[in-house]
Tab-separated table of C-alpha atoms and ligand atoms in Angstrom:
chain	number	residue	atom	x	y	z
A	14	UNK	CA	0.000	0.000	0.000
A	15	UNK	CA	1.185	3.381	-0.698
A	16	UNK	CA	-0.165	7.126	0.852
A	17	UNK	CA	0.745	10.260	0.161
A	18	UNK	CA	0.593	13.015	2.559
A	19	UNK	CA	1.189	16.752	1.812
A	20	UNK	CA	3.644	18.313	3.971
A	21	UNK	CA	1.577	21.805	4.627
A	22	UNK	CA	3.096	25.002	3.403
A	23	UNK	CA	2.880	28.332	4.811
A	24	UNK	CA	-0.434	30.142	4.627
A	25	UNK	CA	-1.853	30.713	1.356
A	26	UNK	CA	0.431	28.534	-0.554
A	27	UNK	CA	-0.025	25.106	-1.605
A	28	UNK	CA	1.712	21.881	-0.538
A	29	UNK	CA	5.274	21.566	-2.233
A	30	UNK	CA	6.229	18.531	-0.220
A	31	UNK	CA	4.817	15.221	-0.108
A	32	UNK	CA	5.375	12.947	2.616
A	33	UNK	CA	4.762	9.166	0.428
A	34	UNK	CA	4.440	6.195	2.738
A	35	UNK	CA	4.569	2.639	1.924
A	36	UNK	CA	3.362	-0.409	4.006
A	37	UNK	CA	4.072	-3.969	2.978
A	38	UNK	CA	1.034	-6.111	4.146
A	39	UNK	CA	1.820	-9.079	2.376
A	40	UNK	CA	1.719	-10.793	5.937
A	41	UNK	CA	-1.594	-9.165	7.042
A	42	UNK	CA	-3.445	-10.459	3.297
A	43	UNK	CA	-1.698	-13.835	3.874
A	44	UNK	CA	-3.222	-14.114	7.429
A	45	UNK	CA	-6.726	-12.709	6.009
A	46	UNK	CA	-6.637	-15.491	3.106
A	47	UNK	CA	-5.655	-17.741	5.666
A	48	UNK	CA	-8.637	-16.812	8.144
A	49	UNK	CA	-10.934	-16.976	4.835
A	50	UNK	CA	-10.273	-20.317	4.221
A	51	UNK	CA	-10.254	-22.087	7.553
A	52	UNK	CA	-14.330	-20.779	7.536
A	53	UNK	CA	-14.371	-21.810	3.942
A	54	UNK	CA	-13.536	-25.441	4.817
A	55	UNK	CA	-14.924	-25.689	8.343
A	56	UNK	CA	-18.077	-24.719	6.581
A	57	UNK	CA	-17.460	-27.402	3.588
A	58	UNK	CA	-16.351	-30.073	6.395
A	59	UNK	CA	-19.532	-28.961	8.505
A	60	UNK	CA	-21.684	-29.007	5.366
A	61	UNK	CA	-20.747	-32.459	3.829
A	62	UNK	CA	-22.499	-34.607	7.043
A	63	UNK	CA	-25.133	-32.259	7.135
A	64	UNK	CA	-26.312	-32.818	3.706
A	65	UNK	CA	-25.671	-36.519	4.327
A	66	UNK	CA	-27.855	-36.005	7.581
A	67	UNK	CA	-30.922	-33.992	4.969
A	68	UNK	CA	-30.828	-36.824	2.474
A	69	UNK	CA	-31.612	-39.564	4.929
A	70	UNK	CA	-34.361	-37.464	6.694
A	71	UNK	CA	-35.707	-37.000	3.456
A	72	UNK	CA	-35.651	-40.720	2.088
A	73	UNK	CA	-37.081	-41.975	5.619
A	74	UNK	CA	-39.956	-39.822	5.440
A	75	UNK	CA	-40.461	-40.966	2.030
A	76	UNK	CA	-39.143	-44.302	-0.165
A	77	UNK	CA	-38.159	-46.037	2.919
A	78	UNK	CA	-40.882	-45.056	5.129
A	79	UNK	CA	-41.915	-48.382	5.453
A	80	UNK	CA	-38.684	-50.310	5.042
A	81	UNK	CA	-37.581	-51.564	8.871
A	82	UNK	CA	-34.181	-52.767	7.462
A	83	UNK	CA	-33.571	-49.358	5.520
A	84	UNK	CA	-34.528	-47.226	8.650
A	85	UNK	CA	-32.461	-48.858	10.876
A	86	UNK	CA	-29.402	-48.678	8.435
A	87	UNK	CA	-29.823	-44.960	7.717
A	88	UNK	CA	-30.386	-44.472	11.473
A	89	UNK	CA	-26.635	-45.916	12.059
A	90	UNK	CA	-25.599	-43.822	9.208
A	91	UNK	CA	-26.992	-40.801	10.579
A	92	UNK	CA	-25.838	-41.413	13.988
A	93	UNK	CA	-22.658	-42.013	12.243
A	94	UNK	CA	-22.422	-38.325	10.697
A	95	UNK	CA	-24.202	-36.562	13.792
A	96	UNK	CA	-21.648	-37.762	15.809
A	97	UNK	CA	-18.895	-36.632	13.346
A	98	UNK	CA	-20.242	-33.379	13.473
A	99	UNK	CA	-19.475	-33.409	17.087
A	100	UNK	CA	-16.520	-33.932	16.448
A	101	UNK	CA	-15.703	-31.444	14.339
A	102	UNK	CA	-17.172	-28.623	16.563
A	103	UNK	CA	-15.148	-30.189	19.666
A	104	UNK	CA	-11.562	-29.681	17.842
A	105	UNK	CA	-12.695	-26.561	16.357
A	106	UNK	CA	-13.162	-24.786	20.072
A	107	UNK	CA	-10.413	-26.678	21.347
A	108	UNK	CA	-8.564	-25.009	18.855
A	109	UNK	CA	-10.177	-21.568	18.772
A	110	UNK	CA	-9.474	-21.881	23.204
A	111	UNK	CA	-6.069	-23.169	22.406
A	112	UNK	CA	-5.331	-20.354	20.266
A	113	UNK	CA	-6.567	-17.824	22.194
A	114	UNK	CA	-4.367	-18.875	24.909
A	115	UNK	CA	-1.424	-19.010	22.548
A	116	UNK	CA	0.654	-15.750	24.244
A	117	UNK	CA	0.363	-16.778	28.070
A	118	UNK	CA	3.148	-18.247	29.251
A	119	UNK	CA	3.349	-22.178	30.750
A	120	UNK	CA	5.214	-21.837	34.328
A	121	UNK	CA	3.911	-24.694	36.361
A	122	UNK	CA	6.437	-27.651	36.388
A	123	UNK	CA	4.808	-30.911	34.740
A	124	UNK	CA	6.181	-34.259	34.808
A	125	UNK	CA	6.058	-35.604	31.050
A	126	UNK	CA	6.545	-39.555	32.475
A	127	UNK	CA	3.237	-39.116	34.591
A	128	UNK	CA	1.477	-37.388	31.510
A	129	UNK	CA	2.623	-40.353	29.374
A	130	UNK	CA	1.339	-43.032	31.933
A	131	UNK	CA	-2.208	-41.224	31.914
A	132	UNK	CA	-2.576	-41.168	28.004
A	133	UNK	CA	-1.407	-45.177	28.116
A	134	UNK	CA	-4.362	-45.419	30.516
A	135	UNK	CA	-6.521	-43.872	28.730
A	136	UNK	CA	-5.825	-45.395	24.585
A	137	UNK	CA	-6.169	-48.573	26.069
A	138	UNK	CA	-9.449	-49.078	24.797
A	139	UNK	CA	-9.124	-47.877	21.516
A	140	UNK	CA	-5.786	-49.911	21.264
A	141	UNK	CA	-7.028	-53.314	22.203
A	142	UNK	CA	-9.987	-52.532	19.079
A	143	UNK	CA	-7.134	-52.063	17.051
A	144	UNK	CA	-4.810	-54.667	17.926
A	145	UNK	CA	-2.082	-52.312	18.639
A	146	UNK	CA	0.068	-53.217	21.955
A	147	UNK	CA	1.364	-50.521	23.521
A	148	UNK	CA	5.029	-49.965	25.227
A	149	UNK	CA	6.092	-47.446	27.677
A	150	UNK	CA	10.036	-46.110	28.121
A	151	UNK	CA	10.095	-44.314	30.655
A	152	UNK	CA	12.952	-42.940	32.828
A	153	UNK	CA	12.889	-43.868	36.393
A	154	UNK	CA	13.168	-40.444	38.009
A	155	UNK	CA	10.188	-37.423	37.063
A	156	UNK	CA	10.763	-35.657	34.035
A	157	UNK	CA	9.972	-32.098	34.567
A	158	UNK	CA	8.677	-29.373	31.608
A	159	UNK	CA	7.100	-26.089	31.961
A	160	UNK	CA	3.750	-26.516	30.856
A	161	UNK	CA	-0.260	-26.896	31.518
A	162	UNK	CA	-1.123	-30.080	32.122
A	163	UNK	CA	-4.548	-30.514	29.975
A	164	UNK	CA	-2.985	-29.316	27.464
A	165	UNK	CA	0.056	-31.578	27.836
A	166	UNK	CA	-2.304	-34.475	28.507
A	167	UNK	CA	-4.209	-33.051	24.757
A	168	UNK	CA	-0.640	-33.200	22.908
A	169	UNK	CA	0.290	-36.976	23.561
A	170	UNK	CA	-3.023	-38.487	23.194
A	171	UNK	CA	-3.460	-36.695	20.065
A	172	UNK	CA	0.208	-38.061	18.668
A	173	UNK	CA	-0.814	-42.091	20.378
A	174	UNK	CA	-4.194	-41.534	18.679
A	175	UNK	CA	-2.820	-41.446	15.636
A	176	UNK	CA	-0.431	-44.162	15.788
A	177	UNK	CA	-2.418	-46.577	16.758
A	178	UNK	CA	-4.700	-45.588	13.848
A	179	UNK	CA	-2.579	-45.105	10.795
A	180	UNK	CA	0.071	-47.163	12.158
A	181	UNK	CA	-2.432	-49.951	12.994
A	182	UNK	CA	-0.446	-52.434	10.558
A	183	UNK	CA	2.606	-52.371	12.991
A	184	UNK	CA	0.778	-53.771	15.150
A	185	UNK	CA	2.515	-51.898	18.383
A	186	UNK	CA	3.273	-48.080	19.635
A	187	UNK	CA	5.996	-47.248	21.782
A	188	UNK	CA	6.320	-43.822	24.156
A	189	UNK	CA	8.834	-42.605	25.196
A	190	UNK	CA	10.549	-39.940	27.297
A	191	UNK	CA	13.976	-38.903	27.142
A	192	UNK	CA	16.835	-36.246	27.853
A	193	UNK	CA	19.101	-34.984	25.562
A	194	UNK	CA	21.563	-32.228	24.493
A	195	UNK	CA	20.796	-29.891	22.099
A	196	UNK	CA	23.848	-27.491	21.214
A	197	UNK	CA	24.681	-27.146	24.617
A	198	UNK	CA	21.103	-26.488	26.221
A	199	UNK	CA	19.036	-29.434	27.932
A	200	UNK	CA	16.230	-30.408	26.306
A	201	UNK	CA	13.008	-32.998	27.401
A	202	UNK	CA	11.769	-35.049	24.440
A	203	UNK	CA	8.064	-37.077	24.173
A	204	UNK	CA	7.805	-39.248	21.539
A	205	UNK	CA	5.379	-41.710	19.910
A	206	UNK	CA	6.363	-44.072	17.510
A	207	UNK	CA	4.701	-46.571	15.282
A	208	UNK	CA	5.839	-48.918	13.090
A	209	UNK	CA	3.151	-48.513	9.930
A	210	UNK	CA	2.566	-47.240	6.258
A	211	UNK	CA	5.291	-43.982	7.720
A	212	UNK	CA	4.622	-40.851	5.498
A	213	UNK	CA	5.832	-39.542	2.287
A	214	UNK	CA	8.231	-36.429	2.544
A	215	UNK	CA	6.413	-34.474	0.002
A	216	UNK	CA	3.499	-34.474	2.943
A	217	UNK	CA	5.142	-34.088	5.898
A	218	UNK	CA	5.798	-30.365	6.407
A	219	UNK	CA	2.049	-29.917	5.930
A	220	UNK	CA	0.661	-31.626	8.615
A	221	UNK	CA	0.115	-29.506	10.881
A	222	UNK	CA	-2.063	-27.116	8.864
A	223	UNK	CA	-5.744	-27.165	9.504
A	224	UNK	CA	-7.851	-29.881	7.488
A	225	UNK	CA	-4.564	-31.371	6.467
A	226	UNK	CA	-4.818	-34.940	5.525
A	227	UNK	CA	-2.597	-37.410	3.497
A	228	UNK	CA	-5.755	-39.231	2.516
A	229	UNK	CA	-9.075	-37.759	3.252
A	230	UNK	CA	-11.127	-40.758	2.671
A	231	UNK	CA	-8.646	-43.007	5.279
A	232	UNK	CA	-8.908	-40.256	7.909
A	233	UNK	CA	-12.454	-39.773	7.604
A	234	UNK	CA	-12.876	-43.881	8.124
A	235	UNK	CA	-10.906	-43.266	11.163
A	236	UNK	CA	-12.961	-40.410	12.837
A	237	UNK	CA	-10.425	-38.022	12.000
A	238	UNK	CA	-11.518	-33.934	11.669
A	239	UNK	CA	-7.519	-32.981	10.201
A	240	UNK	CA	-7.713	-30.824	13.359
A	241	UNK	CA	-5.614	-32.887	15.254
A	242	UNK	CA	-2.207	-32.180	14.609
A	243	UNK	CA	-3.228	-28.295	14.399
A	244	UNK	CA	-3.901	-28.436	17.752
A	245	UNK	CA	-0.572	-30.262	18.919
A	246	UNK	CA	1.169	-27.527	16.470
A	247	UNK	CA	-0.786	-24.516	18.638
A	248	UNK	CA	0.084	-26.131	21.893
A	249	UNK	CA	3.525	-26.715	21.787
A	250	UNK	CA	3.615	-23.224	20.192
A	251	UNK	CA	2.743	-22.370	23.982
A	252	UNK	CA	5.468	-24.515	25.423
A	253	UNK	CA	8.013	-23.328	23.763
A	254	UNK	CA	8.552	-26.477	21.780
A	255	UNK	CA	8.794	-28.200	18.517
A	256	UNK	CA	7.349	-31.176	16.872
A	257	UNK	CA	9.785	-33.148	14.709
A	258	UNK	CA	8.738	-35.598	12.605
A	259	UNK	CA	10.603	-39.078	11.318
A	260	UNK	CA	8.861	-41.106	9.276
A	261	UNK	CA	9.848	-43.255	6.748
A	262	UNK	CA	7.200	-45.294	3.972
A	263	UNK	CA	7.289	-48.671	5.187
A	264	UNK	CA	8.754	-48.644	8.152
A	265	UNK	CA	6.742	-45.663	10.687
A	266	UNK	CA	6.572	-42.402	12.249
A	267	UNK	CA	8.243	-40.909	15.415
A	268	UNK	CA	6.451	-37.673	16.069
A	269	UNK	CA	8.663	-36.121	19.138
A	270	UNK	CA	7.821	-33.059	20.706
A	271	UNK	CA	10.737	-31.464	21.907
A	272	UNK	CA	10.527	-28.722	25.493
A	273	UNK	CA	13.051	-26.643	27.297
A	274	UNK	CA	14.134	-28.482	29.913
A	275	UNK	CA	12.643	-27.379	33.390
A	276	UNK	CA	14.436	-27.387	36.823
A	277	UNK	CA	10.968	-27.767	38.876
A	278	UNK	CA	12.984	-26.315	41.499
A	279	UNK	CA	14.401	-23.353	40.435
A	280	UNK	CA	10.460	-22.923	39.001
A	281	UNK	CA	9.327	-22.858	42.046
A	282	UNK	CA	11.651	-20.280	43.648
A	283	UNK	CA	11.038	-17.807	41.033
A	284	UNK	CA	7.218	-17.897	41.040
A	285	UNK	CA	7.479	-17.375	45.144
A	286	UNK	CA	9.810	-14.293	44.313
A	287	UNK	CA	6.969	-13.138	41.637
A	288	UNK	CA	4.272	-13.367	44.492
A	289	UNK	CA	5.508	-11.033	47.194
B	315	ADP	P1	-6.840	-36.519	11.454
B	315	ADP	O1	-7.961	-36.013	12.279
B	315	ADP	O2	-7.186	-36.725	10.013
B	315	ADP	O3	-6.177	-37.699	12.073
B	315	ADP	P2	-4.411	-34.996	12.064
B	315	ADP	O4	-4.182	-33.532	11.980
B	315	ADP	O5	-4.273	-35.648	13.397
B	315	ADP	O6	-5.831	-35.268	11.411
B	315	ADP	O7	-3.414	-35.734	11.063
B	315	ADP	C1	-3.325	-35.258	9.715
B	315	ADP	C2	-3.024	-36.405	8.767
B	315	ADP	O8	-1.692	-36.873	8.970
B	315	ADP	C3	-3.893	-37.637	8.957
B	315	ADP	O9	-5.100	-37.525	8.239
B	315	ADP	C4	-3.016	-38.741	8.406
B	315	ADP	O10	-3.176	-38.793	7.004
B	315	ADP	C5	-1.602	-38.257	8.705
B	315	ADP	N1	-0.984	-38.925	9.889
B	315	ADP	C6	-0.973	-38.447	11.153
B	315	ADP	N2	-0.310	-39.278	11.983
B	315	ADP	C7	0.106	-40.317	11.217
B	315	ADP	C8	0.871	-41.522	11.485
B	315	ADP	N3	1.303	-41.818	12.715
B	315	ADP	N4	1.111	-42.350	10.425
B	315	ADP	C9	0.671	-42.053	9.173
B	315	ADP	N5	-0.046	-40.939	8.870
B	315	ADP	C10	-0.325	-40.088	9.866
C-alpha cells in the first residue's frame, strides 16, 4: 500500500512537499486469506455430514418409510455423521481456546513420564480394538517441563491416537521420554512411535495445517476432523517447543515433541519471588 501526505506550506500557498508512505502487508493479506479459508472449509467439512444427515431425513420420510431394514441402516448412518459433526465442533473450540491462549506463558512444572502413563491409561481401549500393543520407556526419576497439564495431557493423546490408527499395521506403539543435548542447552523429548505405512516427505511439512490430511477418505474412516495435529502444532507453540517428525514409507513415524528443559525447582523459587 502506498499514501501520500502533503507536507503543509505556509499560509496561502499550496503543498510543495509530499510525505509518500509505503506499508508492505503481504503478511496481514496472507493471514486474512488464511482466516478466509479455515471458515471456507470448516463450513465445507460442517456441510458435507449435514447434507448426508438432509438426504436420509428426506428418504425416511419418504421411499423407505416403510422399510424396517432401511430405517435402521440410515439411522446408524446418521448417527454415524451426527456424531462426526461433534466432532468437528469439539476440535474446532479446542482449537479456537487453544489459540486464544497461545501468548500466556506455561510456568507450572509438569512431569512428562506421569502425563505419558495417563494417556497409556486412557488409549487402552481404543488400542485393544485395534490390535495395537502398547510400550512405555520411561525414565525412572520425574521428568519435569514447563507446561499446563490438559494441554500436555491433549498433545500426547493426540500423537498415540494417531499411531495406533494409521500405524495400525505395525501392530505396536511405543512412548517414550527422554533427555538430551541440544547445542549445549538441555532439552526434554516425548515421543510416539509406530511402526506402519510412515509418510511420504512431500506431505510431511504440511501436517500440521488445519484440514490437512494425506488421505481424506482413510482419515475420515478413522474419525479423524484434520484438526488434530493443528492443535498439537498450537500447543507446543505455547510450550516453547517443537514437533519433529521421522517417518519413513514402510517402516513408521516418530512424532517427538521437543521442550526446554525445566528445573521444577528453580520454578518454584522464582514464582514465590513473583508473588511477594
Ligand atoms: P486426522 O484427524 O485426520 O487424524 P491430524 O491432523 O491428526 O488429522 O493428522 C493429519 C493427517 O496426517 C492424517 O489424516 C493422516 O493422514 C496423517 N498422519 C498423522 N499421523 C500419522 C501416522 N502416525 N502415520 C501415518 N499418517 C499419519
Amino acid at each position: 500500500d502506498v499514501a501520500v501526505l502533503p507536507i503543509p506550506a505556509p499560509a496561502g500557498e499550496s503543498p510543495r512537499f509530499f510525505l509518500v508512505l509505503f506499508r508492505d502487508r503481504t503478511a496481514e493479506r496472507r493471514t486474512e486469506q488464511m482466516r478466509t479459508d479455515f471458515v471456507a472449509n470448516a463450513s465445507h467439512e460442517l456441510r458435507t455430514p449435514l447434507a448426508s444427515l438432509a438426504g436420509f431425513i428426506e428418504t425416511l420420510q419418504g421411499p423407505a418409510r416403510d422399510d424396517a431394514a432401511a430405517r435402521e441402516k440410515f439411522l446408524a448412518i446418521m448417527r454415524d455423521q451426527a456424531a462426526r459433526m461433534s466432532r468437528l465442533i469439539d476440535d474446532l473450540l479446542s482449537l479456537s481456546r487453544i489459540e486464544m491462549k497461545r501468548h500466556l506463558p506455561v510456568k507450572t512444572p509438569v512431569d512428562l513420564t506421569d502425563i505419558f502413563r495417563t494417556v497409556e491409561d486412557q488409549i487402552t481401549p481404543l488400542a485393544e480394538e485395534l490390535g495395537v500393543s502398547i510400550e512405555l520407556d520411561l525414565p525412572q526419576t520425574p521428568v519435569f517441563v514447563a507446561g499446563e497439564e490438559d494441554e500436555l495431557l491433549q498433545v500426547f493423546s493426540n500423537l498415540v491416537e494417531n499411531a495406533c490408527k494409521y500405524g495400525q499395521s505395525g501392530g505396536r506403539v511405543t512412548l517414550r521420554v527422554s533427555q538430551a543435548d541440544e547445542r549445549g542447552r538441555s532439552v526434554v523429548d516425548g515421543s510416539v512411535t509406530d511402526y506402519g505405512p510412515g509418510i511420504a516427505p512431500e506431505h510431511v511439512p504440511r501436517l500440521t495445517e488445519r484440514f490437512y490430511r494425506v488421505d481424506v477418505a482413510n482419515s475420515r474412516s478413522k474419525r479423524g476432523t484434520g484438526l488434530g495435529l493443528s492443535i498439537v502444532r498450537n500447543i507446543l507453540l505455547r510450550h516453547k517447543a517443537r514437533l519433529l517428525v521421522h517417518s519413513a514409507v514402510d517402516e513408521g513415524s516418530t512424532f517427538t515433541a521437543r521442550f526446554p528443559a525445566c528445573d521444577a525447582r528453580s520454578v518454584e523459587i522464582e514464582n514465590s519471588y513473583q508473588k511477594q
